[in-house]
PDB file of N, CA and C in Angstrom:
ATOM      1  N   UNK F1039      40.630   2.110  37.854  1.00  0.00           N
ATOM      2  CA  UNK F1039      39.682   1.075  37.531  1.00  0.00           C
ATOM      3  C   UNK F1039      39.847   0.737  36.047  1.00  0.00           C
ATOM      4  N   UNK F1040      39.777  -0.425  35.810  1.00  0.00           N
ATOM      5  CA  UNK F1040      40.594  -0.878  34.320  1.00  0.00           C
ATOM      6  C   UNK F1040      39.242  -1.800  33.789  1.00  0.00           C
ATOM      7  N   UNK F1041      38.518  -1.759  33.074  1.00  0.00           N
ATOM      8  CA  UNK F1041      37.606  -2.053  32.387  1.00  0.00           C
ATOM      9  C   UNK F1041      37.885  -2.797  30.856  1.00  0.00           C
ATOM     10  N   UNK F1042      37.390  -3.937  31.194  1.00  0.00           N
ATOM     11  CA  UNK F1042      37.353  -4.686  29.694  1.00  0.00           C
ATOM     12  C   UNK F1042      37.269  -4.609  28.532  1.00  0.00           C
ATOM     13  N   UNK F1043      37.097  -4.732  27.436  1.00  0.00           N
ATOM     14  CA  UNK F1043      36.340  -4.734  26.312  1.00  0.00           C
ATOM     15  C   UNK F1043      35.557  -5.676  25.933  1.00  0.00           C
ATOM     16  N   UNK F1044      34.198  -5.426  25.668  1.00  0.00           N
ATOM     17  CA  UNK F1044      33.793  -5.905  26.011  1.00  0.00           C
ATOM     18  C   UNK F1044      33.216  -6.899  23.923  1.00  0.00           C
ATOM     19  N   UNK F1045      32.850  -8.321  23.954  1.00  0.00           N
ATOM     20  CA  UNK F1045      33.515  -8.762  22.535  1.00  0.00           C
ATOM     21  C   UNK F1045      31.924  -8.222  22.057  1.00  0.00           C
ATOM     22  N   UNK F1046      31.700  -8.008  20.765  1.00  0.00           N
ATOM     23  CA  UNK F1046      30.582  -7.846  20.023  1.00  0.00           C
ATOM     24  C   UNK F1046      30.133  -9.130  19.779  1.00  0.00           C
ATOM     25  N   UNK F1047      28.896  -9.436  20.575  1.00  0.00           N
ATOM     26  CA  UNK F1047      28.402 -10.783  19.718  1.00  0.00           C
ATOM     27  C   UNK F1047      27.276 -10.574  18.622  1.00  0.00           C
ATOM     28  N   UNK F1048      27.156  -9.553  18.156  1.00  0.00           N
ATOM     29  CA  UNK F1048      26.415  -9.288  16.946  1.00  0.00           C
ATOM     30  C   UNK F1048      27.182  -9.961  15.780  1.00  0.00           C
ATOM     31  N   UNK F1049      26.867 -11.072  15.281  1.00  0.00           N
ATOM     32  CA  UNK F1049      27.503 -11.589  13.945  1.00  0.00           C
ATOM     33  C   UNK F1049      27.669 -10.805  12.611  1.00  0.00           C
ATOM     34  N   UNK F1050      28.315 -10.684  11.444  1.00  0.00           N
ATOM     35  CA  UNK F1050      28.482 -10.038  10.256  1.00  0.00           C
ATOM     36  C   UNK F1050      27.441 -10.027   9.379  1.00  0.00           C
ATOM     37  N   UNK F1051      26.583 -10.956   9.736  1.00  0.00           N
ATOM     38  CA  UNK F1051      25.609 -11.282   8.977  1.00  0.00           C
ATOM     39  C   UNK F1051      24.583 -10.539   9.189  1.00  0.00           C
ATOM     40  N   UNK F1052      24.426  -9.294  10.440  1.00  0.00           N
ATOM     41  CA  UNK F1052      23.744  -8.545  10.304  1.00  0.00           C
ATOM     42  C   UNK F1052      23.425  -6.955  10.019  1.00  0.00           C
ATOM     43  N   UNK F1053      25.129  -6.789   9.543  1.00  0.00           N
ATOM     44  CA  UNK F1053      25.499  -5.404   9.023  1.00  0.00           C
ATOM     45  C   UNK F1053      25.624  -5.650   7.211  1.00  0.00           C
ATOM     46  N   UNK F1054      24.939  -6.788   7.125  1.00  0.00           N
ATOM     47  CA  UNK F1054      25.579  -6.584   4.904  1.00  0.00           C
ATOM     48  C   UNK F1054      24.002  -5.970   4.380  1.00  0.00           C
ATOM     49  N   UNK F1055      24.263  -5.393   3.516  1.00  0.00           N
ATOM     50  CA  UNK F1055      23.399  -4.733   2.494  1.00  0.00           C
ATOM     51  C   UNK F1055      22.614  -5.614   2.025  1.00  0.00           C
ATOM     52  N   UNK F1056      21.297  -5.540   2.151  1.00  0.00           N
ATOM     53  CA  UNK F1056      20.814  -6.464   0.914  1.00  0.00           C
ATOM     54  C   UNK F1056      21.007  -6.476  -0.518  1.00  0.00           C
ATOM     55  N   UNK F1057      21.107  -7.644  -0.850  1.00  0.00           N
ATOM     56  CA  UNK F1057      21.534  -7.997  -2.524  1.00  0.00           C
ATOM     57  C   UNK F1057      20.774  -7.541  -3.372  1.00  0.00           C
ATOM     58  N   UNK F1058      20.861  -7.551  -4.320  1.00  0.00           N
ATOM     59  CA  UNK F1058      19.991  -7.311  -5.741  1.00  0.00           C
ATOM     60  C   UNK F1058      18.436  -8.280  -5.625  1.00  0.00           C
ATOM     61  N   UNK F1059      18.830  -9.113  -5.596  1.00  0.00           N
ATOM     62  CA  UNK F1059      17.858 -10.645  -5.522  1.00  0.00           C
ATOM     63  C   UNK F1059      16.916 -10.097  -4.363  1.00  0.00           C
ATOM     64  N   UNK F1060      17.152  -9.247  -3.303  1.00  0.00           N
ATOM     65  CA  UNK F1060      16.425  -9.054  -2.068  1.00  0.00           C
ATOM     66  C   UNK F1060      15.622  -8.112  -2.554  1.00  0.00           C
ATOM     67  N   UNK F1061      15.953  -7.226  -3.465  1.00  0.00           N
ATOM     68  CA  UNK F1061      15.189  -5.933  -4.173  1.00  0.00           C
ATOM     69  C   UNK F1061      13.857  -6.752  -4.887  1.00  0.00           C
ATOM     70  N   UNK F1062      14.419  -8.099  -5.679  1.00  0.00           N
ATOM     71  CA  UNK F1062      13.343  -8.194  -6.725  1.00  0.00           C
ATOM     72  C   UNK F1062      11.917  -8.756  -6.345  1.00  0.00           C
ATOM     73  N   UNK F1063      11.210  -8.286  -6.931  1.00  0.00           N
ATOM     74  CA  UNK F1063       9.835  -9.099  -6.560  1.00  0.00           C
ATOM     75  C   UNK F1063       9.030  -9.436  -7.931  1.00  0.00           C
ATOM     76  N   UNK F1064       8.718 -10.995  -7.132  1.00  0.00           N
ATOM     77  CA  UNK F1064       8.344 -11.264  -8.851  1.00  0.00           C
ATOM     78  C   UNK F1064       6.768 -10.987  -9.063  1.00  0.00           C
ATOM     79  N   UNK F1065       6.785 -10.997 -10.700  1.00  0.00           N
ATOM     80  CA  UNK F1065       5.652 -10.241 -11.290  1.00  0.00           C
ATOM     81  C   UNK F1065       4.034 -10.915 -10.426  1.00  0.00           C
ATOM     82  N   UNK F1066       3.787 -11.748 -10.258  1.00  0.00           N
ATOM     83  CA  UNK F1066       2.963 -12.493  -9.472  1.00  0.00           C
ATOM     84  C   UNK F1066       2.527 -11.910  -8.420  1.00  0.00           C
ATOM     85  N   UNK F1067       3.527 -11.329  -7.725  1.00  0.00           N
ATOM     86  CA  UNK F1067       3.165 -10.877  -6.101  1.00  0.00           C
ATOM     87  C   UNK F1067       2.754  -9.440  -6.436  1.00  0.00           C
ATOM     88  N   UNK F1068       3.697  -8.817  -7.797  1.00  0.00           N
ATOM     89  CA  UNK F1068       2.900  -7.418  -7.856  1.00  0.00           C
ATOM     90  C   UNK F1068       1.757  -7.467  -8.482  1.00  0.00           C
ATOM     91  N   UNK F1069       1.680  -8.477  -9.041  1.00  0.00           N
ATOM     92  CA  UNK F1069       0.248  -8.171  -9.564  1.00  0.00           C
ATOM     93  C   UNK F1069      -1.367  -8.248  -8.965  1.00  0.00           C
ATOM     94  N   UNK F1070      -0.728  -9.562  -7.696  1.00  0.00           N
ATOM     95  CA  UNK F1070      -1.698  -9.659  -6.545  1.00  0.00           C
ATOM     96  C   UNK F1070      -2.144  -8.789  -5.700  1.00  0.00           C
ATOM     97  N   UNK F1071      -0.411  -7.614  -5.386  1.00  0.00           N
ATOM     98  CA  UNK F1071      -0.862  -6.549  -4.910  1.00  0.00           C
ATOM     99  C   UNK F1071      -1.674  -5.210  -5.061  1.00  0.00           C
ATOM    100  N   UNK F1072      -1.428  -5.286  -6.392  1.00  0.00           N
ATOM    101  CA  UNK F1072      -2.150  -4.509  -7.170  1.00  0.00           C
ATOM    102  C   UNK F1072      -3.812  -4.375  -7.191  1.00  0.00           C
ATOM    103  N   UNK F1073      -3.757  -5.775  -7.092  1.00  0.00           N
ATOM    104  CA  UNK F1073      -5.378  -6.155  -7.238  1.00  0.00           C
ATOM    105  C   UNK F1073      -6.042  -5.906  -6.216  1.00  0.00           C
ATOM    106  N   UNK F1074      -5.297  -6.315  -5.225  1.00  0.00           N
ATOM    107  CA  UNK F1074      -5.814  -6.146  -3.614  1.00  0.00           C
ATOM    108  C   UNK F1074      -6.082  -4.833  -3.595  1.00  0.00           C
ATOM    109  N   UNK F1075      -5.000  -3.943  -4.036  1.00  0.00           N
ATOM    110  CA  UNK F1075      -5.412  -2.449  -3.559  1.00  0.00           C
ATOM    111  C   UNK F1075      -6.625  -1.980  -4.524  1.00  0.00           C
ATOM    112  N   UNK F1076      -6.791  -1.973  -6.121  1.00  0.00           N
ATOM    113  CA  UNK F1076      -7.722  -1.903  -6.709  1.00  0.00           C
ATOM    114  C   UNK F1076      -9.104  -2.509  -6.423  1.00  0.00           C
ATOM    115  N   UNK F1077      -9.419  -3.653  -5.684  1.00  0.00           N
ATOM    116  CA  UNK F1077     -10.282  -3.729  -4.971  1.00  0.00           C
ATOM    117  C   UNK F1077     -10.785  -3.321  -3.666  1.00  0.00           C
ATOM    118  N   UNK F1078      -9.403  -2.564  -3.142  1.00  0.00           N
ATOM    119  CA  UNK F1078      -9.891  -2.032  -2.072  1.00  0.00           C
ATOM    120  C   UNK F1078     -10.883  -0.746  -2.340  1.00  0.00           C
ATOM    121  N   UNK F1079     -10.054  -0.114  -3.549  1.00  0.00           N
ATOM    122  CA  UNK F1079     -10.408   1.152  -3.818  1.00  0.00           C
ATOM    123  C   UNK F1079     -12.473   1.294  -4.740  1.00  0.00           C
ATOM    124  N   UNK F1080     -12.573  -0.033  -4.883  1.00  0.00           N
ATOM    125  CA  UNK F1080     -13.870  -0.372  -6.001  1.00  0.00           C
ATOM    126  C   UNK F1080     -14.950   0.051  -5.036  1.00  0.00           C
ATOM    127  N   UNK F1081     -15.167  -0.161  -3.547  1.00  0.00           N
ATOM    128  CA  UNK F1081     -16.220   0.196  -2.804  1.00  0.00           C
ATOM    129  C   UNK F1081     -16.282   1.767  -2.631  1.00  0.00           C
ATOM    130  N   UNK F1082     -15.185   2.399  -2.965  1.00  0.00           N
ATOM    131  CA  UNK F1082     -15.177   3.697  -2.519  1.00  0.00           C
ATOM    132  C   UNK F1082     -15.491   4.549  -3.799  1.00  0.00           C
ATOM    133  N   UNK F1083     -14.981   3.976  -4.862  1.00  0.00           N
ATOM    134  CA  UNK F1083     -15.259   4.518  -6.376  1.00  0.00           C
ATOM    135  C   UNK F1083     -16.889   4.321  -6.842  1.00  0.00           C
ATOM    136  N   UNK F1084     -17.610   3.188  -6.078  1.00  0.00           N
ATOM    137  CA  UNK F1084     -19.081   2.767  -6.596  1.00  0.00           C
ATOM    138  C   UNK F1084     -19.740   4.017  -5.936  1.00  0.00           C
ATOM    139  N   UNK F1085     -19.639   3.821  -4.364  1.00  0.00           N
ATOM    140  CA  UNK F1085     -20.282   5.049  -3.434  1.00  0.00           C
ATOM    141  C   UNK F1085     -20.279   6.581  -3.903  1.00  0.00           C
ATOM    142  N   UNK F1086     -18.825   6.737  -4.052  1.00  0.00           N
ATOM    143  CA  UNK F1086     -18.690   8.413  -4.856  1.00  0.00           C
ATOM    144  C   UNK F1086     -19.853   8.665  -5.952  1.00  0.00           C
ATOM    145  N   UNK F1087     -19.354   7.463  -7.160  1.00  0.00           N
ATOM    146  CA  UNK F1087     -20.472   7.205  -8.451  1.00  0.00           C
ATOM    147  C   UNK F1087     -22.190   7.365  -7.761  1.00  0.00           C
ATOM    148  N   UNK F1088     -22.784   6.757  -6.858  1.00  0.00           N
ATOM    149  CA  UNK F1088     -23.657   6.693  -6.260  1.00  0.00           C
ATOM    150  C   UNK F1088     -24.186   8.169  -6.119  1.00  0.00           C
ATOM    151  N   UNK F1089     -23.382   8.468  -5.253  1.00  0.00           N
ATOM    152  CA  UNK F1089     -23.559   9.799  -4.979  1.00  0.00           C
ATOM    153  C   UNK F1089     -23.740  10.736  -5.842  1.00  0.00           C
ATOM    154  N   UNK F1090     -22.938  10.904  -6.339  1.00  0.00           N
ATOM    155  CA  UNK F1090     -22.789  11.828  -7.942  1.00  0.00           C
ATOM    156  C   UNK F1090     -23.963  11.749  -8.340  1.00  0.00           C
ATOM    157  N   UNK F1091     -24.829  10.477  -8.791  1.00  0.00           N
ATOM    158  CA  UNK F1091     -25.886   9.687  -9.580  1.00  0.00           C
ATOM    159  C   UNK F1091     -27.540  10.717  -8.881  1.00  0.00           C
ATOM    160  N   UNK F1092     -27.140   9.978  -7.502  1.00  0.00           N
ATOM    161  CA  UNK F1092     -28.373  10.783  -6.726  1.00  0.00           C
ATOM    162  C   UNK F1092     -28.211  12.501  -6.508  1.00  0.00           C
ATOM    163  N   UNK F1093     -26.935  12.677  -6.325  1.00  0.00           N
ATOM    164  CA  UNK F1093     -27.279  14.616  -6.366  1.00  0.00           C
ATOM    165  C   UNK F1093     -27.683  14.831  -7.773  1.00  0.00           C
ATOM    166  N   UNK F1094     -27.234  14.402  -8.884  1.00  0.00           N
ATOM    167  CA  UNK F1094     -27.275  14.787 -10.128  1.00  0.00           C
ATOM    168  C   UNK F1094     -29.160  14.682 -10.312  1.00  0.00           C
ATOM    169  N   UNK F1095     -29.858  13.868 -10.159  1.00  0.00           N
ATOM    170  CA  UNK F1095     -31.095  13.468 -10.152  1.00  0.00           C
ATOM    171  C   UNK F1095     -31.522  15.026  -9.239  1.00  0.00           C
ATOM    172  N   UNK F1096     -31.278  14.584  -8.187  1.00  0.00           N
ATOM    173  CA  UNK F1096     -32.390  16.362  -6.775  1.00  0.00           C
ATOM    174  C   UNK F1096     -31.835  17.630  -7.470  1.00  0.00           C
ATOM    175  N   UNK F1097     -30.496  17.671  -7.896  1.00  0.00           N
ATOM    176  CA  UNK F1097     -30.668  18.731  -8.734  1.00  0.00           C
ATOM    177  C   UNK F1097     -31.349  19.160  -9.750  1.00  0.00           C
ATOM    178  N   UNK F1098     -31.021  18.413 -10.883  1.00  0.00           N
ATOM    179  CA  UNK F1098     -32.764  18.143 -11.956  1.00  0.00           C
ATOM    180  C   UNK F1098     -34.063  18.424 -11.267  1.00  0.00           C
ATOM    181  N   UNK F1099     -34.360  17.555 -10.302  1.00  0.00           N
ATOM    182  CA  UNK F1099     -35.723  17.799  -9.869  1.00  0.00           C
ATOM    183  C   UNK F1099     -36.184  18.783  -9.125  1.00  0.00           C
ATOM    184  N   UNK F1100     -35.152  19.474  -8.742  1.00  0.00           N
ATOM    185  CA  UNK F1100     -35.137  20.894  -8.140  1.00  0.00           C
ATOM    186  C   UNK F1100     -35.500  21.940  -8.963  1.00  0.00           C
ATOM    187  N   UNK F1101     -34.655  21.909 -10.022  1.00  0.00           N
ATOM    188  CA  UNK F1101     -34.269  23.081 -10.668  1.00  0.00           C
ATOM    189  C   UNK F1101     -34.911  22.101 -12.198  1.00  0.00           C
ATOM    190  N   UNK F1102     -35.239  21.632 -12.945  1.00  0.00           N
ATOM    191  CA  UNK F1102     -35.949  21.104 -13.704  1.00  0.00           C
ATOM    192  C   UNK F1102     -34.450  20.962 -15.199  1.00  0.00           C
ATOM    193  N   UNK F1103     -35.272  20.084 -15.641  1.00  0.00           N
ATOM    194  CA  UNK F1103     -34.049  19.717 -16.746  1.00  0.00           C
ATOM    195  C   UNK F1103     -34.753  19.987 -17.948  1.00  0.00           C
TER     196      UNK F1103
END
């Protein structure tokens, strides 16, 4: 039984490395990203603070200052 070969239709264009230019990202987008995540993080940093604020208080009023 004698079997074909069979042709690759995967084009070249999907084995090349990305370029330099594909690496870069410009300052704009990191800085947007940045922000995004720093605001993600602001609700979780107020709450902690919160917290801190009110144990710090029942402790005092527990134990007297």
């Amino acid at each position: 039984m004698k079997q074909k070969p069979i042709h690759s239709q995967t084009s070249q264009r999907l084995h090349q490395h990305p370029s330099t230019a594909d690496y870069q990202v410009s300052t704009l987008d990191f800085i947007k990203a940045n922000l995004k995540d720093a605001l993600k993080l602001f609700p979780i940093i107020l709450v902690v603070f919160l917290l801190w604020l009110v144990l710090t208080f029942v402790i005092y009023g527990i134990f007297g200052g």
